[in-house]
Structure formats: C-alpha cells, structure tokens
Amino acid sequence: MIWISFLSNILILGTALFLLKLHKSQMDSNQFIWFILLTGVSSGVAAFGHLTLLEKGLANSLLFVSRILSLWSIYFFTNGSLDFARFHKNKMIRITNSILFLAMILVLVWNNQFLPVMIYGIVGFLGIGLSAYFSDISNVSQPKYHVVRGISVLSFSALIFAFFKENYHFLAINISHILVSYSLILFSRGFVGLNLQDKKINSQS
C-alpha cells in the first residue's frame, strides 16, 4: 500500500510538470509558474520522504525539504494573486504575508510537522487568495471561477486529510493527493485565462 501512496504523490509531480509543459508559455506570471512547479516538486520529495525503507534521519530531512517547498509554493501563489488584484502597492498586506511566511518557516524549523503548511495554506488560499479574486466582485469571469474552484478543491483535500487521516489514513492521503492534482489543473486553466483576460484589457486601454 505504501507504493500506492508513493505513486499518488508522484501523480502530483507529474501533473505539475505536464501542465507547465502545456501552459507555461501562456502564463505571464512567474509567481504562478513557481507555485505549480514547487507544489509538484514538494510532493515528489514527500513521496520519497514517506518511504519506510529509508533511514529515519534521511526521511525526516526529505519531509522537511518538502514542507519548506510547500510553504514557498503558497507564498508564490499569494504574491501572484496580490499582483493580479492590483494589491501589490498595499504594503501592509505584503508585509503581513511575508511575516507570516517567515514565522511558519521558523515553526517548521523548530518542529518538523505539517501543521505550519496547513496554517499558512488556510491564510494564503482562503484568506489572501479568495480576497484577491473577490476584490472586484462586479467583474466575475471564467478564469477567476477556475482559480476559486482550484482553491476550493485544494481546501477540500486538506479537510479530508485532516479529519480522516487517523482512522482512514490510506484512503485519506490518496484521495487528498488526487484532489491536489485536480486542483492544479483548475489553477492552470485559471492562470492561463487570467493572462488572456489581462492582455485583452490592456489592448483596450
């Protein structure tokens, strides 16, 4: 069963690389590109970190690297979302996001657990992310809808993992991994659409 969990983690990595190969040229935002890439790479590293056949110290080191990469991926998503919402001049939001990011890294260094990633993910996706995409509620578009759906699916995957990992660990972790892969598909469709939408607006201005 451990190899199924390994492969479901690798699925996220494969999905991320495939989406970047398919859509990278259509994404102007390097922030969103890094978000997809680091989400995939962090899952790939975690796949090896969870293998019981590895020496415990090496496994813990791999999981630490994976969690650091996850924090960075969320940071890039929040920055890209703030840029899209034209919040890049709001220093208070930028500073708060950076302070929280650094605080979660310090917590992770102190105690190598997944909790800091969960906390920053909640703030980054549900707090900053949704605020950015709903900042102009009068301008609801299909690309925004795809990104919000991506956030929803990613959040749902986290809920499944959090609530069912104790009693149904195997199912919870693998369903969660599949949902993360699907969320990346939604995110990429949204990011490409946002880029096209931005170009259309600029051409009309």
mmCIF file with all atom_site columns, C-alpha atoms in Angstrom:
data_model
loop_
_atom_site.group_PDB
_atom_site.id
_atom_site.type_symbol
_atom_site.label_atom_id
_atom_site.label_alt_id
_atom_site.label_comp_id
_atom_site.label_asym_id
_atom_site.label_entity_id
_atom_site.label_seq_id
_atom_site.pdbx_PDB_ins_code
_atom_site.Cartn_x
_atom_site.Cartn_y
_atom_site.Cartn_z
_atom_site.occupancy
_atom_site.B_iso_or_equiv
_atom_site.pdbx_formal_charge
_atom_site.auth_seq_id
_atom_site.auth_comp_id
_atom_site.auth_asym_id
_atom_site.auth_atom_id
_atom_site.pdbx_PDB_model_num
ATOM 1   C CA . MET A 1 1   ? 0.000   0.000  0.000   1.00 0.00 ? 1   MET A CA 1
ATOM 2   C CA . ILE A 1 2   ? 2.885   2.360  0.643   1.00 0.00 ? 2   ILE A CA 1
ATOM 3   C CA . TRP A 1 3   ? 3.747   2.256  -3.054  1.00 0.00 ? 3   TRP A CA 1
ATOM 4   C CA . ILE A 1 4   ? 0.228   3.403  -3.970  1.00 0.00 ? 4   ILE A CA 1
ATOM 5   C CA . SER A 1 5   ? 0.704   6.430  -1.709  1.00 0.00 ? 5   SER A CA 1
ATOM 6   C CA . PHE A 1 6   ? 4.123   6.947  -3.272  1.00 0.00 ? 6   PHE A CA 1
ATOM 7   C CA . LEU A 1 7   ? 2.599   6.920  -6.755  1.00 0.00 ? 7   LEU A CA 1
ATOM 8   C CA . SER A 1 8   ? -0.250  9.273  -5.793  1.00 0.00 ? 8   SER A CA 1
ATOM 9   C CA . ASN A 1 9   ? 2.378   11.772 -4.617  1.00 0.00 ? 9   ASN A CA 1
ATOM 10  C CA . ILE A 1 10  ? 4.298   11.304 -7.863  1.00 0.00 ? 10  ILE A CA 1
ATOM 11  C CA . LEU A 1 11  ? 0.995   11.900 -9.678  1.00 0.00 ? 11  LEU A CA 1
ATOM 12  C CA . ILE A 1 12  ? 1.017   15.481 -8.339  1.00 0.00 ? 12  ILE A CA 1
ATOM 13  C CA . LEU A 1 13  ? 4.577   15.981 -9.586  1.00 0.00 ? 13  LEU A CA 1
ATOM 14  C CA . GLY A 1 14  ? 3.725   14.527 -12.991 1.00 0.00 ? 14  GLY A CA 1
ATOM 15  C CA . THR A 1 15  ? 0.589   16.654 -13.260 1.00 0.00 ? 15  THR A CA 1
ATOM 16  C CA . ALA A 1 16  ? 2.528   19.825 -12.404 1.00 0.00 ? 16  ALA A CA 1
ATOM 17  C CA . LEU A 1 17  ? 5.267   19.133 -14.956 1.00 0.00 ? 17  LEU A CA 1
ATOM 18  C CA . PHE A 1 18  ? 2.741   18.217 -17.653 1.00 0.00 ? 18  PHE A CA 1
ATOM 19  C CA . LEU A 1 19  ? 0.703   21.384 -17.032 1.00 0.00 ? 19  LEU A CA 1
ATOM 20  C CA . LEU A 1 20  ? 3.801   23.573 -17.161 1.00 0.00 ? 20  LEU A CA 1
ATOM 21  C CA . LYS A 1 21  ? 4.905   21.971 -20.419 1.00 0.00 ? 21  LYS A CA 1
ATOM 22  C CA . LEU A 1 22  ? 1.423   22.558 -21.794 1.00 0.00 ? 22  LEU A CA 1
ATOM 23  C CA . HIS A 1 23  ? 0.681   26.041 -20.470 1.00 0.00 ? 23  HIS A CA 1
ATOM 24  C CA . LYS A 1 24  ? 3.900   27.733 -19.310 1.00 0.00 ? 24  LYS A CA 1
ATOM 25  C CA . SER A 1 25  ? 4.195   29.877 -22.450 1.00 0.00 ? 25  SER A CA 1
ATOM 26  C CA . GLN A 1 26  ? 0.636   31.121 -21.844 1.00 0.00 ? 26  GLN A CA 1
ATOM 27  C CA . MET A 1 27  ? 1.340   32.262 -18.285 1.00 0.00 ? 27  MET A CA 1
ATOM 28  C CA . ASP A 1 28  ? 2.940   35.662 -17.881 1.00 0.00 ? 28  ASP A CA 1
ATOM 29  C CA . SER A 1 29  ? 3.157   35.450 -14.098 1.00 0.00 ? 29  SER A CA 1
ATOM 30  C CA . ASN A 1 30  ? 6.335   33.738 -12.877 1.00 0.00 ? 30  ASN A CA 1
ATOM 31  C CA . GLN A 1 31  ? 4.710   33.625 -9.434  1.00 0.00 ? 31  GLN A CA 1
ATOM 32  C CA . PHE A 1 32  ? 2.008   31.237 -10.671 1.00 0.00 ? 32  PHE A CA 1
ATOM 33  C CA . ILE A 1 33  ? 4.553   29.154 -12.594 1.00 0.00 ? 33  ILE A CA 1
ATOM 34  C CA . TRP A 1 34  ? 6.643   28.745 -9.436  1.00 0.00 ? 34  TRP A CA 1
ATOM 35  C CA . PHE A 1 35  ? 3.514   27.871 -7.466  1.00 0.00 ? 35  PHE A CA 1
ATOM 36  C CA . ILE A 1 36  ? 2.655   24.967 -9.772  1.00 0.00 ? 36  ILE A CA 1
ATOM 37  C CA . LEU A 1 37  ? 6.274   23.804 -10.050 1.00 0.00 ? 37  LEU A CA 1
ATOM 38  C CA . LEU A 1 38  ? 7.009   23.863 -6.309  1.00 0.00 ? 38  LEU A CA 1
ATOM 39  C CA . THR A 1 39  ? 3.703   22.189 -5.463  1.00 0.00 ? 39  THR A CA 1
ATOM 40  C CA . GLY A 1 40  ? 4.713   19.327 -7.743  1.00 0.00 ? 40  GLY A CA 1
ATOM 41  C CA . VAL A 1 41  ? 8.340   19.124 -6.596  1.00 0.00 ? 41  VAL A CA 1
ATOM 42  C CA . SER A 1 42  ? 7.363   19.233 -2.910  1.00 0.00 ? 42  SER A CA 1
ATOM 43  C CA . SER A 1 43  ? 5.048   16.270 -3.487  1.00 0.00 ? 43  SER A CA 1
ATOM 44  C CA . GLY A 1 44  ? 7.766   14.407 -5.358  1.00 0.00 ? 44  GLY A CA 1
ATOM 45  C CA . VAL A 1 45  ? 10.203  14.905 -2.475  1.00 0.00 ? 45  VAL A CA 1
ATOM 46  C CA . ALA A 1 46  ? 7.497   13.906 0.040   1.00 0.00 ? 46  ALA A CA 1
ATOM 47  C CA . ALA A 1 47  ? 6.899   10.691 -1.914  1.00 0.00 ? 47  ALA A CA 1
ATOM 48  C CA . PHE A 1 48  ? 10.420  9.546  -1.039  1.00 0.00 ? 48  PHE A CA 1
ATOM 49  C CA . GLY A 1 49  ? 10.282  11.030 2.467   1.00 0.00 ? 49  GLY A CA 1
ATOM 50  C CA . HIS A 1 50  ? 7.328   8.801  3.373   1.00 0.00 ? 50  HIS A CA 1
ATOM 51  C CA . LEU A 1 51  ? 9.040   5.596  2.249   1.00 0.00 ? 51  LEU A CA 1
ATOM 52  C CA . THR A 1 52  ? 9.622   3.421  5.323   1.00 0.00 ? 52  THR A CA 1
ATOM 53  C CA . LEU A 1 53  ? 12.597  1.702  3.720   1.00 0.00 ? 53  LEU A CA 1
ATOM 54  C CA . LEU A 1 54  ? 14.659  4.911  4.039   1.00 0.00 ? 54  LEU A CA 1
ATOM 55  C CA . GLU A 1 55  ? 16.774  5.665  7.098   1.00 0.00 ? 55  GLU A CA 1
ATOM 56  C CA . LYS A 1 56  ? 14.695  7.744  9.529   1.00 0.00 ? 56  LYS A CA 1
ATOM 57  C CA . GLY A 1 57  ? 17.026  10.753 9.540   1.00 0.00 ? 57  GLY A CA 1
ATOM 58  C CA . LEU A 1 58  ? 17.060  10.927 5.735   1.00 0.00 ? 58  LEU A CA 1
ATOM 59  C CA . ALA A 1 59  ? 13.275  10.529 5.571   1.00 0.00 ? 59  ALA A CA 1
ATOM 60  C CA . ASN A 1 60  ? 12.766  13.365 8.062   1.00 0.00 ? 60  ASN A CA 1
ATOM 61  C CA . SER A 1 61  ? 15.155  15.582 6.091   1.00 0.00 ? 61  SER A CA 1
ATOM 62  C CA . LEU A 1 62  ? 13.233  14.923 2.869   1.00 0.00 ? 62  LEU A CA 1
ATOM 63  C CA . LEU A 1 63  ? 9.934   15.720 4.575   1.00 0.00 ? 63  LEU A CA 1
ATOM 64  C CA . PHE A 1 64  ? 11.419  18.950 5.936   1.00 0.00 ? 64  PHE A CA 1
ATOM 65  C CA . VAL A 1 65  ? 12.550  19.976 2.444   1.00 0.00 ? 65  VAL A CA 1
ATOM 66  C CA . SER A 1 66  ? 9.110   19.062 1.068   1.00 0.00 ? 66  SER A CA 1
ATOM 67  C CA . ARG A 1 67  ? 7.362   21.245 3.658   1.00 0.00 ? 67  ARG A CA 1
ATOM 68  C CA . ILE A 1 68  ? 9.702   24.171 3.010   1.00 0.00 ? 68  ILE A CA 1
ATOM 69  C CA . LEU A 1 69  ? 8.911   23.903 -0.708  1.00 0.00 ? 69  LEU A CA 1
ATOM 70  C CA . SER A 1 70  ? 5.187   23.781 0.100   1.00 0.00 ? 70  SER A CA 1
ATOM 71  C CA . LEU A 1 71  ? 5.460   27.000 2.102   1.00 0.00 ? 71  LEU A CA 1
ATOM 72  C CA . TRP A 1 72  ? 7.306   28.644 -0.796  1.00 0.00 ? 72  TRP A CA 1
ATOM 73  C CA . SER A 1 73  ? 4.650   27.474 -3.264  1.00 0.00 ? 73  SER A CA 1
ATOM 74  C CA . ILE A 1 74  ? 1.893   29.060 -1.152  1.00 0.00 ? 74  ILE A CA 1
ATOM 75  C CA . TYR A 1 75  ? 3.955   32.246 -0.878  1.00 0.00 ? 75  TYR A CA 1
ATOM 76  C CA . PHE A 1 76  ? 4.268   32.465 -4.666  1.00 0.00 ? 76  PHE A CA 1
ATOM 77  C CA . PHE A 1 77  ? 0.527   31.866 -5.056  1.00 0.00 ? 77  PHE A CA 1
ATOM 78  C CA . THR A 1 78  ? -0.354  34.650 -2.617  1.00 0.00 ? 78  THR A CA 1
ATOM 79  C CA . ASN A 1 79  ? 2.087   37.081 -4.274  1.00 0.00 ? 79  ASN A CA 1
ATOM 80  C CA . GLY A 1 80  ? 0.755   36.277 -7.728  1.00 0.00 ? 80  GLY A CA 1
ATOM 81  C CA . SER A 1 81  ? -2.817  36.708 -6.511  1.00 0.00 ? 81  SER A CA 1
ATOM 82  C CA . LEU A 1 82  ? -1.983  40.057 -4.903  1.00 0.00 ? 82  LEU A CA 1
ATOM 83  C CA . ASP A 1 83  ? -0.386  41.211 -8.163  1.00 0.00 ? 83  ASP A CA 1
ATOM 84  C CA . PHE A 1 84  ? -3.462  40.167 -10.123 1.00 0.00 ? 84  PHE A CA 1
ATOM 85  C CA . ALA A 1 85  ? -5.792  42.034 -7.746  1.00 0.00 ? 85  ALA A CA 1
ATOM 86  C CA . ARG A 1 86  ? -3.588  45.138 -8.023  1.00 0.00 ? 86  ARG A CA 1
ATOM 87  C CA . PHE A 1 87  ? -2.819  44.858 -4.291  1.00 0.00 ? 87  PHE A CA 1
ATOM 88  C CA . HIS A 1 88  ? 0.926   45.000 -4.981  1.00 0.00 ? 88  HIS A CA 1
ATOM 89  C CA . LYS A 1 89  ? 1.058   48.590 -3.741  1.00 0.00 ? 89  LYS A CA 1
ATOM 90  C CA . ASN A 1 90  ? -0.587  47.688 -0.433  1.00 0.00 ? 90  ASN A CA 1
ATOM 91  C CA . LYS A 1 91  ? 2.481   47.366 1.777   1.00 0.00 ? 91  LYS A CA 1
ATOM 92  C CA . MET A 1 92  ? 0.503   46.215 4.823   1.00 0.00 ? 92  MET A CA 1
ATOM 93  C CA . ILE A 1 93  ? -0.808  43.092 3.079   1.00 0.00 ? 93  ILE A CA 1
ATOM 94  C CA . ARG A 1 94  ? 2.628   42.372 1.572   1.00 0.00 ? 94  ARG A CA 1
ATOM 95  C CA . ILE A 1 95  ? 4.406   42.764 4.906   1.00 0.00 ? 95  ILE A CA 1
ATOM 96  C CA . THR A 1 96  ? 1.810   40.673 6.768   1.00 0.00 ? 96  THR A CA 1
ATOM 97  C CA . ASN A 1 97  ? 2.116   37.890 4.195   1.00 0.00 ? 97  ASN A CA 1
ATOM 98  C CA . SER A 1 98  ? 5.925   37.925 4.380   1.00 0.00 ? 98  SER A CA 1
ATOM 99  C CA . ILE A 1 99  ? 5.951   37.950 8.202   1.00 0.00 ? 99  ILE A CA 1
ATOM 100 C CA . LEU A 1 100 ? 3.533   35.003 8.336   1.00 0.00 ? 100 LEU A CA 1
ATOM 101 C CA . PHE A 1 101 ? 5.615   33.113 5.764   1.00 0.00 ? 101 PHE A CA 1
ATOM 102 C CA . LEU A 1 102 ? 8.832   33.620 7.767   1.00 0.00 ? 102 LEU A CA 1
ATOM 103 C CA . ALA A 1 103 ? 7.044   32.727 11.017  1.00 0.00 ? 103 ALA A CA 1
ATOM 104 C CA . MET A 1 104 ? 5.822   29.429 9.559   1.00 0.00 ? 104 MET A CA 1
ATOM 105 C CA . ILE A 1 105 ? 9.340   28.591 8.366   1.00 0.00 ? 105 ILE A CA 1
ATOM 106 C CA . LEU A 1 106 ? 10.650  29.208 11.907  1.00 0.00 ? 106 LEU A CA 1
ATOM 107 C CA . VAL A 1 107 ? 7.907   26.994 13.368  1.00 0.00 ? 107 VAL A CA 1
ATOM 108 C CA . LEU A 1 108 ? 8.803   24.297 10.840  1.00 0.00 ? 108 LEU A CA 1
ATOM 109 C CA . VAL A 1 109 ? 12.499  24.523 11.756  1.00 0.00 ? 109 VAL A CA 1
ATOM 110 C CA . TRP A 1 110 ? 11.555  24.224 15.436  1.00 0.00 ? 110 TRP A CA 1
ATOM 111 C CA . ASN A 1 111 ? 9.149   21.313 14.911  1.00 0.00 ? 111 ASN A CA 1
ATOM 112 C CA . ASN A 1 112 ? 9.229   19.420 11.619  1.00 0.00 ? 112 ASN A CA 1
ATOM 113 C CA . GLN A 1 113 ? 5.467   18.840 11.245  1.00 0.00 ? 113 GLN A CA 1
ATOM 114 C CA . PHE A 1 114 ? 2.925   19.593 8.514   1.00 0.00 ? 114 PHE A CA 1
ATOM 115 C CA . LEU A 1 115 ? 0.928   21.998 10.720  1.00 0.00 ? 115 LEU A CA 1
ATOM 116 C CA . PRO A 1 116 ? 2.717   25.225 9.606   1.00 0.00 ? 116 PRO A CA 1
ATOM 117 C CA . VAL A 1 117 ? 1.931   24.363 5.984   1.00 0.00 ? 117 VAL A CA 1
ATOM 118 C CA . MET A 1 118 ? -1.735  23.867 6.895   1.00 0.00 ? 118 MET A CA 1
ATOM 119 C CA . ILE A 1 119 ? -1.912  27.187 8.773   1.00 0.00 ? 119 ILE A CA 1
ATOM 120 C CA . TYR A 1 120 ? -0.207  29.190 6.034   1.00 0.00 ? 120 TYR A CA 1
ATOM 121 C CA . GLY A 1 121 ? -2.311  27.397 3.422   1.00 0.00 ? 121 GLY A CA 1
ATOM 122 C CA . ILE A 1 122 ? -5.537  28.435 5.163   1.00 0.00 ? 122 ILE A CA 1
ATOM 123 C CA . VAL A 1 123 ? -4.427  32.074 5.364   1.00 0.00 ? 123 VAL A CA 1
ATOM 124 C CA . GLY A 1 124 ? -2.829  32.091 1.901   1.00 0.00 ? 124 GLY A CA 1
ATOM 125 C CA . PHE A 1 125 ? -5.573  30.372 -0.082  1.00 0.00 ? 125 PHE A CA 1
ATOM 126 C CA . LEU A 1 126 ? -8.766  31.093 1.856   1.00 0.00 ? 126 LEU A CA 1
ATOM 127 C CA . GLY A 1 127 ? -7.731  34.469 3.266   1.00 0.00 ? 127 GLY A CA 1
ATOM 128 C CA . ILE A 1 128 ? -5.460  36.266 0.813   1.00 0.00 ? 128 ILE A CA 1
ATOM 129 C CA . GLY A 1 129 ? -6.347  34.248 -2.288  1.00 0.00 ? 129 GLY A CA 1
ATOM 130 C CA . LEU A 1 130 ? -10.136 34.478 -2.088  1.00 0.00 ? 130 LEU A CA 1
ATOM 131 C CA . SER A 1 131 ? -9.927  38.137 -1.056  1.00 0.00 ? 131 SER A CA 1
ATOM 132 C CA . ALA A 1 132 ? -7.829  38.874 -4.141  1.00 0.00 ? 132 ALA A CA 1
ATOM 133 C CA . TYR A 1 133 ? -10.166 37.140 -6.587  1.00 0.00 ? 133 TYR A CA 1
ATOM 134 C CA . PHE A 1 134 ? -13.325 38.546 -4.994  1.00 0.00 ? 134 PHE A CA 1
ATOM 135 C CA . SER A 1 135 ? -11.873 42.061 -4.682  1.00 0.00 ? 135 SER A CA 1
ATOM 136 C CA . ASP A 1 136 ? -13.794 43.108 -7.784  1.00 0.00 ? 136 ASP A CA 1
ATOM 137 C CA . ILE A 1 137 ? -16.995 41.132 -7.397  1.00 0.00 ? 137 ILE A CA 1
ATOM 138 C CA . SER A 1 138 ? -18.621 43.021 -10.293 1.00 0.00 ? 138 SER A CA 1
ATOM 139 C CA . ASN A 1 139 ? -16.044 41.546 -12.680 1.00 0.00 ? 139 ASN A CA 1
ATOM 140 C CA . VAL A 1 140 ? -16.677 37.817 -12.288 1.00 0.00 ? 140 VAL A CA 1
ATOM 141 C CA . SER A 1 141 ? -15.014 35.838 -15.081 1.00 0.00 ? 141 SER A CA 1
ATOM 142 C CA . GLN A 1 142 ? -14.444 32.209 -16.054 1.00 0.00 ? 142 GLN A CA 1
ATOM 143 C CA . PRO A 1 143 ? -10.692 32.332 -15.225 1.00 0.00 ? 143 PRO A CA 1
ATOM 144 C CA . LYS A 1 144 ? -11.436 33.651 -11.729 1.00 0.00 ? 144 LYS A CA 1
ATOM 145 C CA . TYR A 1 145 ? -14.013 30.895 -11.351 1.00 0.00 ? 145 TYR A CA 1
ATOM 146 C CA . HIS A 1 146 ? -11.413 28.245 -12.236 1.00 0.00 ? 146 HIS A CA 1
ATOM 147 C CA . VAL A 1 147 ? -8.931  29.638 -9.686  1.00 0.00 ? 147 VAL A CA 1
ATOM 148 C CA . VAL A 1 148 ? -11.589 29.787 -6.962  1.00 0.00 ? 148 VAL A CA 1
ATOM 149 C CA . ARG A 1 149 ? -12.589 26.215 -7.798  1.00 0.00 ? 149 ARG A CA 1
ATOM 150 C CA . GLY A 1 150 ? -8.920  25.245 -7.503  1.00 0.00 ? 150 GLY A CA 1
ATOM 151 C CA . ILE A 1 151 ? -8.789  26.824 -4.056  1.00 0.00 ? 151 ILE A CA 1
ATOM 152 C CA . SER A 1 152 ? -11.998 25.006 -3.080  1.00 0.00 ? 152 SER A CA 1
ATOM 153 C CA . VAL A 1 153 ? -10.760 21.600 -4.254  1.00 0.00 ? 153 VAL A CA 1
ATOM 154 C CA . LEU A 1 154 ? -7.383  22.110 -2.558  1.00 0.00 ? 154 LEU A CA 1
ATOM 155 C CA . SER A 1 155 ? -9.116  23.120 0.678   1.00 0.00 ? 155 SER A CA 1
ATOM 156 C CA . PHE A 1 156 ? -11.422 20.095 0.462   1.00 0.00 ? 156 PHE A CA 1
ATOM 157 C CA . SER A 1 157 ? -8.394  17.814 0.045   1.00 0.00 ? 157 SER A CA 1
ATOM 158 C CA . ALA A 1 158 ? -6.860  19.313 3.192   1.00 0.00 ? 158 ALA A CA 1
ATOM 159 C CA . LEU A 1 159 ? -10.107 18.740 5.119   1.00 0.00 ? 159 LEU A CA 1
ATOM 160 C CA . ILE A 1 160 ? -10.247 15.090 4.044   1.00 0.00 ? 160 ILE A CA 1
ATOM 161 C CA . PHE A 1 161 ? -6.653  14.580 5.151   1.00 0.00 ? 161 PHE A CA 1
ATOM 162 C CA . ALA A 1 162 ? -7.147  16.406 8.469   1.00 0.00 ? 162 ALA A CA 1
ATOM 163 C CA . PHE A 1 163 ? -10.372 14.671 9.508   1.00 0.00 ? 163 PHE A CA 1
ATOM 164 C CA . PHE A 1 164 ? -9.829  11.126 8.236   1.00 0.00 ? 164 PHE A CA 1
ATOM 165 C CA . LYS A 1 165 ? -6.065  10.541 8.451   1.00 0.00 ? 165 LYS A CA 1
ATOM 166 C CA . GLU A 1 166 ? -6.291  8.828  11.848  1.00 0.00 ? 166 GLU A CA 1
ATOM 167 C CA . ASN A 1 167 ? -8.921  6.199  11.069  1.00 0.00 ? 167 ASN A CA 1
ATOM 168 C CA . TYR A 1 168 ? -8.704  6.012  7.267   1.00 0.00 ? 168 TYR A CA 1
ATOM 169 C CA . HIS A 1 169 ? -5.122  7.090  6.620   1.00 0.00 ? 169 HIS A CA 1
ATOM 170 C CA . PHE A 1 170 ? -4.598  5.194  3.361   1.00 0.00 ? 170 PHE A CA 1
ATOM 171 C CA . LEU A 1 171 ? -7.825  6.425  1.742   1.00 0.00 ? 171 LEU A CA 1
ATOM 172 C CA . ALA A 1 172 ? -7.498  9.956  3.128   1.00 0.00 ? 172 ALA A CA 1
ATOM 173 C CA . ILE A 1 173 ? -3.960  10.530 1.897   1.00 0.00 ? 173 ILE A CA 1
ATOM 174 C CA . ASN A 1 174 ? -4.514  9.120  -1.578  1.00 0.00 ? 174 ASN A CA 1
ATOM 175 C CA . ILE A 1 175 ? -7.858  10.839 -2.178  1.00 0.00 ? 175 ILE A CA 1
ATOM 176 C CA . SER A 1 176 ? -6.202  14.048 -0.973  1.00 0.00 ? 176 SER A CA 1
ATOM 177 C CA . HIS A 1 177 ? -3.325  13.604 -3.438  1.00 0.00 ? 177 HIS A CA 1
ATOM 178 C CA . ILE A 1 178 ? -5.715  13.010 -6.346  1.00 0.00 ? 178 ILE A CA 1
ATOM 179 C CA . LEU A 1 179 ? -7.677  16.149 -5.426  1.00 0.00 ? 179 LEU A CA 1
ATOM 180 C CA . VAL A 1 180 ? -4.465  18.194 -5.276  1.00 0.00 ? 180 VAL A CA 1
ATOM 181 C CA . SER A 1 181 ? -3.621  17.023 -8.802  1.00 0.00 ? 181 SER A CA 1
ATOM 182 C CA . TYR A 1 182 ? -7.081  18.024 -9.990  1.00 0.00 ? 182 TYR A CA 1
ATOM 183 C CA . SER A 1 183 ? -6.764  21.416 -8.283  1.00 0.00 ? 183 SER A CA 1
ATOM 184 C CA . LEU A 1 184 ? -3.564  22.089 -10.239 1.00 0.00 ? 184 LEU A CA 1
ATOM 185 C CA . ILE A 1 185 ? -5.478  21.506 -13.477 1.00 0.00 ? 185 ILE A CA 1
ATOM 186 C CA . LEU A 1 186 ? -8.082  24.059 -12.382 1.00 0.00 ? 186 LEU A CA 1
ATOM 187 C CA . PHE A 1 187 ? -5.412  26.530 -11.273 1.00 0.00 ? 187 PHE A CA 1
ATOM 188 C CA . SER A 1 188 ? -3.531  26.280 -14.566 1.00 0.00 ? 188 SER A CA 1
ATOM 189 C CA . ARG A 1 189 ? -6.704  26.833 -16.595 1.00 0.00 ? 189 ARG A CA 1
ATOM 190 C CA . GLY A 1 190 ? -7.475  29.848 -14.455 1.00 0.00 ? 190 GLY A CA 1
ATOM 191 C CA . PHE A 1 191 ? -3.953  31.291 -14.688 1.00 0.00 ? 191 PHE A CA 1
ATOM 192 C CA . VAL A 1 192 ? -3.929  30.996 -18.480 1.00 0.00 ? 192 VAL A CA 1
ATOM 193 C CA . GLY A 1 193 ? -7.341  32.635 -18.675 1.00 0.00 ? 193 GLY A CA 1
ATOM 194 C CA . LEU A 1 194 ? -6.311  35.460 -16.348 1.00 0.00 ? 194 LEU A CA 1
ATOM 195 C CA . ASN A 1 195 ? -3.336  36.145 -18.590 1.00 0.00 ? 195 ASN A CA 1
ATOM 196 C CA . LEU A 1 196 ? -5.520  36.318 -21.708 1.00 0.00 ? 196 LEU A CA 1
ATOM 197 C CA . GLN A 1 197 ? -8.054  38.475 -19.884 1.00 0.00 ? 197 GLN A CA 1
ATOM 198 C CA . ASP A 1 198 ? -5.305  40.864 -18.717 1.00 0.00 ? 198 ASP A CA 1
ATOM 199 C CA . LYS A 1 199 ? -3.949  41.191 -22.277 1.00 0.00 ? 199 LYS A CA 1
ATOM 200 C CA . LYS A 1 200 ? -7.433  41.926 -23.602 1.00 0.00 ? 200 LYS A CA 1
ATOM 201 C CA . ILE A 1 201 ? -7.962  44.662 -21.007 1.00 0.00 ? 201 ILE A CA 1
ATOM 202 C CA . ASN A 1 202 ? -4.557  46.201 -21.750 1.00 0.00 ? 202 ASN A CA 1
ATOM 203 C CA . SER A 1 203 ? -5.217  46.188 -25.506 1.00 0.00 ? 203 SER A CA 1
ATOM 204 C CA . GLN A 1 204 ? -8.478  48.057 -24.957 1.00 0.00 ? 204 GLN A CA 1
ATOM 205 C CA . SER A 1 205 ? -6.972  50.673 -22.657 1.00 0.00 ? 205 SER A CA 1
#
